[in-house]
Short mmCIF file of C-alpha atoms in Angstrom, two decimals:
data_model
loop_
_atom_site.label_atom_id
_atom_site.label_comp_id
_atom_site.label_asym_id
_atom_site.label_seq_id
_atom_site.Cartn_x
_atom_site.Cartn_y
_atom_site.Cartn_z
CA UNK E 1 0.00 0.00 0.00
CA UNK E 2 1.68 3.27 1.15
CA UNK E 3 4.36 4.59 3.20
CA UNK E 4 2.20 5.63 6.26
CA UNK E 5 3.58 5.68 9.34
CA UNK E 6 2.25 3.53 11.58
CA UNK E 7 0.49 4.90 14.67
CA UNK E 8 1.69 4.35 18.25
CA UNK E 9 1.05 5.43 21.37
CA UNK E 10 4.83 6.93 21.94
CA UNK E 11 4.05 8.58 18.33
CA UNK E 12 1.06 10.39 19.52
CA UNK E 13 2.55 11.53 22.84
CA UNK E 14 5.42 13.10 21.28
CA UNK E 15 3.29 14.94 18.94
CA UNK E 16 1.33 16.55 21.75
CA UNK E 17 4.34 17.10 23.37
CA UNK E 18 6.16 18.96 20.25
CA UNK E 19 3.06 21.55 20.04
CA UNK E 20 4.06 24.38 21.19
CA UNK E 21 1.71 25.65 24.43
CA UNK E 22 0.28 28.58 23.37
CA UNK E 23 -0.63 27.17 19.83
CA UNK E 24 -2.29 24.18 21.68
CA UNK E 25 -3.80 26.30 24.47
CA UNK E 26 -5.49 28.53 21.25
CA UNK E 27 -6.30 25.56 19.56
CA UNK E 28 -8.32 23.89 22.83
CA UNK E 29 -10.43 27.48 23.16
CA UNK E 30 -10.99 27.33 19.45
CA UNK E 31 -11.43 23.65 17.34
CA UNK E 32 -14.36 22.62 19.69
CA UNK E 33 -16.89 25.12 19.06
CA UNK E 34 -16.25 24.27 15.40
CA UNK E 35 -16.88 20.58 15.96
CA UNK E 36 -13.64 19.29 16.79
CA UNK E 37 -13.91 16.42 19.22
CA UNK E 38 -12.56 17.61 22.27
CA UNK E 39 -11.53 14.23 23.54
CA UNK E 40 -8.45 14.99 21.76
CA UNK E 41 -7.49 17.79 23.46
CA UNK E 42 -8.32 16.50 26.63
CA UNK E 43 -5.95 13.81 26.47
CA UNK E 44 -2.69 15.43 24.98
CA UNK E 45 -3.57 18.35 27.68
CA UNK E 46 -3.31 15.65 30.21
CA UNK E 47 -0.22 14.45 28.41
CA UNK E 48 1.07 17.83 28.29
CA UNK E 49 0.24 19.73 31.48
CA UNK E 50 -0.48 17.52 33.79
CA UNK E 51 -3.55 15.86 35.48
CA UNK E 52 -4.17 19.48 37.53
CA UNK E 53 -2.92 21.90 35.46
CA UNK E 54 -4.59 20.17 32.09
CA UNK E 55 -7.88 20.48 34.49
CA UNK E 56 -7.67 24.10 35.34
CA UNK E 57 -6.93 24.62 31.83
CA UNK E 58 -9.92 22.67 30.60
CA UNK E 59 -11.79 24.38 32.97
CA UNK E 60 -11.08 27.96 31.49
CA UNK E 61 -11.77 26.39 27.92
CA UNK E 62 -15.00 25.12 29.15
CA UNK E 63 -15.84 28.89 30.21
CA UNK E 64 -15.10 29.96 27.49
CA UNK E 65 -16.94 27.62 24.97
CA UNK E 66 -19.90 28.18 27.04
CA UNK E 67 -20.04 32.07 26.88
CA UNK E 68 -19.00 31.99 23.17
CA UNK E 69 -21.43 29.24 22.18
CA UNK E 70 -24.48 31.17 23.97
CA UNK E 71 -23.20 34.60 22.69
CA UNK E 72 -23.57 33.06 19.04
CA UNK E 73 -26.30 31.20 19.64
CA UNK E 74 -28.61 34.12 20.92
CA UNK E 75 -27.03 36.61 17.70
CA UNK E 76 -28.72 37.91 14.96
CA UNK E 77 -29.37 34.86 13.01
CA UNK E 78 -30.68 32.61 15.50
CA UNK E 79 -34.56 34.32 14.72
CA UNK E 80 -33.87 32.99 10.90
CA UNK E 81 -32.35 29.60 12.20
CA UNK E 82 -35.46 29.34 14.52
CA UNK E 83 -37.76 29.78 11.63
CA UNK E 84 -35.95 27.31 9.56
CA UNK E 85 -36.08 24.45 12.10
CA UNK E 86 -39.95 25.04 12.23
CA UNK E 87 -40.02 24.94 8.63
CA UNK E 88 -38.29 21.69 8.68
CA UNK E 89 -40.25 20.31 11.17
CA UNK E 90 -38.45 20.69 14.00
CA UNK E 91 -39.16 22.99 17.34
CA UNK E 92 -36.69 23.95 19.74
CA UNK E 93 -38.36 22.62 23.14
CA UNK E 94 -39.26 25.67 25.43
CA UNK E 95 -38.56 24.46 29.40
CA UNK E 96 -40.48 25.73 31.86
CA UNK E 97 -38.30 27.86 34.55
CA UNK E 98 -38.84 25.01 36.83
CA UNK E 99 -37.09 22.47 34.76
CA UNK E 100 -34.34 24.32 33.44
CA UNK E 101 -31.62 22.88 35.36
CA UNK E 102 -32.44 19.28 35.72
CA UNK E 103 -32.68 19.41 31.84
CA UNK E 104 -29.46 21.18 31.42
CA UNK E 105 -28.09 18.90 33.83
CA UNK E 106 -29.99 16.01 31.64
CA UNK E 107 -28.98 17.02 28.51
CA UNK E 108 -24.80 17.81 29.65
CA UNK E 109 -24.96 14.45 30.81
CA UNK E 110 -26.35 12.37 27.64
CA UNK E 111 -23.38 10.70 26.10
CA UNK E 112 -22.83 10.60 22.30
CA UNK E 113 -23.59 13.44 20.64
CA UNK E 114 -20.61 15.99 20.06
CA UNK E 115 -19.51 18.20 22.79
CA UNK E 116 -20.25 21.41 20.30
CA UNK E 117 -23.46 20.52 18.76
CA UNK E 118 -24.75 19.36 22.73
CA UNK E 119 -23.58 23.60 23.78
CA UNK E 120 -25.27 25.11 20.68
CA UNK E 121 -28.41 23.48 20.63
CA UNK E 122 -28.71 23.65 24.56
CA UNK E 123 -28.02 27.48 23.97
CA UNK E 124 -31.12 27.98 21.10
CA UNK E 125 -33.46 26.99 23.93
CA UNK E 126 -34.64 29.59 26.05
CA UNK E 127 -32.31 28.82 29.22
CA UNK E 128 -30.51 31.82 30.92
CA UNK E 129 -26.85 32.12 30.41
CA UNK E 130 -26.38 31.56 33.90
CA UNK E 131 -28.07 28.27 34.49
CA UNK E 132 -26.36 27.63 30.89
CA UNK E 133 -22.92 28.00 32.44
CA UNK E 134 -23.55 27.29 36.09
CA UNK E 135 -24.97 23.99 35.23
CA UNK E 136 -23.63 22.67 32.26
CA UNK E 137 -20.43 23.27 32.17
CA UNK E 138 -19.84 21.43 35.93
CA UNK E 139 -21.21 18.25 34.00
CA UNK E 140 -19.19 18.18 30.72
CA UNK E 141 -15.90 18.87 33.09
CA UNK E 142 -16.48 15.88 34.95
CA UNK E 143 -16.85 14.19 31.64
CA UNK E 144 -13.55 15.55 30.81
CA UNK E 145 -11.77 13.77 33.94
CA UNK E 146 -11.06 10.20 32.05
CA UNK E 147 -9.96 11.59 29.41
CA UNK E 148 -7.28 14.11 31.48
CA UNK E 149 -6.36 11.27 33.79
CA UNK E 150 -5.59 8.92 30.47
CA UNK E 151 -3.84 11.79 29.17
CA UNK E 152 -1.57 12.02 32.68
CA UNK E 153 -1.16 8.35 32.78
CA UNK E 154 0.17 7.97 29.63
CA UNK E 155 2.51 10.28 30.32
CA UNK E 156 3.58 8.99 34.12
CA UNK E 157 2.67 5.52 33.15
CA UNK E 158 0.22 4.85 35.73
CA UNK E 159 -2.75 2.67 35.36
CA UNK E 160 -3.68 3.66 39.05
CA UNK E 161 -4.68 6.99 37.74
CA UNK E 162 -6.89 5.49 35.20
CA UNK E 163 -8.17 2.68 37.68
CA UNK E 164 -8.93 5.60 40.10
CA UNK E 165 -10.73 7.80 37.97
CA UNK E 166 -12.64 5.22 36.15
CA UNK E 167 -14.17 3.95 39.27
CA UNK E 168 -14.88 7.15 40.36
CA UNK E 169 -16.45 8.45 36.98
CA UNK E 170 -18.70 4.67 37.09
CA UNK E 171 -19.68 5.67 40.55
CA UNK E 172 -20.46 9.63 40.17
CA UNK E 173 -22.23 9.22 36.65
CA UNK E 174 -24.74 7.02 37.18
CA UNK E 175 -25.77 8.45 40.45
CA UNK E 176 -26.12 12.20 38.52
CA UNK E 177 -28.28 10.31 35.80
CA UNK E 178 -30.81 8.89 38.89
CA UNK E 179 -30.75 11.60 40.61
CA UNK E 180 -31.93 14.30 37.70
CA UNK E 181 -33.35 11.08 35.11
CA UNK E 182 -35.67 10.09 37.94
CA UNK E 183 -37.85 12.93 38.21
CA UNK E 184 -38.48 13.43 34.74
CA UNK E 185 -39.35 9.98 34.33
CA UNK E 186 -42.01 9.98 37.34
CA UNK E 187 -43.37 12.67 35.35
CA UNK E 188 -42.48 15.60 37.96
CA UNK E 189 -40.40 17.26 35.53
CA UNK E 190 -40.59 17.26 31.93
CA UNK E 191 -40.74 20.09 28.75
CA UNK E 192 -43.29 22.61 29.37
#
């Protein structure tokens, strides 16, 4: 076939490592709001900077994708986007004050679709930018943990960081997923 080289683990890690940091840093706050997966970043920033420094640093990323996702969401266009969903068929839910964060909550937590197109259609709905923030962005960070801890123990070579975390993350999850899933689905809660 062709003269591709092969991918490797040690191949990948010294990729993230030759990046230069501010290139990467500028890269993390950008490439996910245009659909990037941010898995990817997650895990050389755990590579790069650490298990606490790549979370501080995800942290400010997640700030900012939240403000700048809501900030385009709510602009001029999103009238004419609103319109066009409608036309298509589809209606952006409107959530009663009540339920706003146990579906934000809900919705941050659903695993699968992409991290961007989860913040942009979360921010077309109705929800204030502060329950936008306040609660979603707590529950995509501690999505982000496994993939900062692999990131740091590929780098120290420690499964017990990835044992760790895993358990934890298999603990936490579910219980977040009972705790706001349950009320919706005794019909307490729900889109109103």
């Amino acid at each position: 076939m062709g003269d591709h080289p092969s991918l490797n683990v040690e191949a990948l890690l010294e990729k993230g490592r030759s990046i230069p940091a501010p290139a990467f840093i500028a890269a993390m706050f950008v490439l996910p709001l245009c659909g990037c997966p941010i898995n990817l970043f997650l895990i050389v920033a755990g590579t790069r900077f650490g298990f606490g420094n790549g979370f501080l640093l995800t942290a400010c990323a997640m700030v900012f994708h939240h403000l700048l996702a809501y900030r385009i969401a709510h602009a001029r266009p999103r009238s004419w986007l609103l319109q066009r969903l409608e036309r298509w068929g589809y209606k952006v839910p409107v959530l009663s004050r009540g339920h706003q964060v146990r579906w934000t909550a809900l919705f941050a937590a659903i695993y699968g679709p992409p991290y961007a197109a989860k913040l942009y259609l979360l921010a077309l709905t109705d929800i204030p930018p502060r329950v936008y923030l306040w609660v979603g962005m707590p529950v995509y960070l501690l999505f982000a943990i496994p993939s900062l801890a692999f990131g740091h123990a590929l780098e120290t070579e420690s499964i017990l960081w990835i044992m760790g975390v895993l358990i934890a993350v298999l603990v936490i999850l579910p219980w977040i997923r009972r705790r706001f899933g349950r009320r919706e689905s005794e019909g307490k809660g729900g889109v109103a």
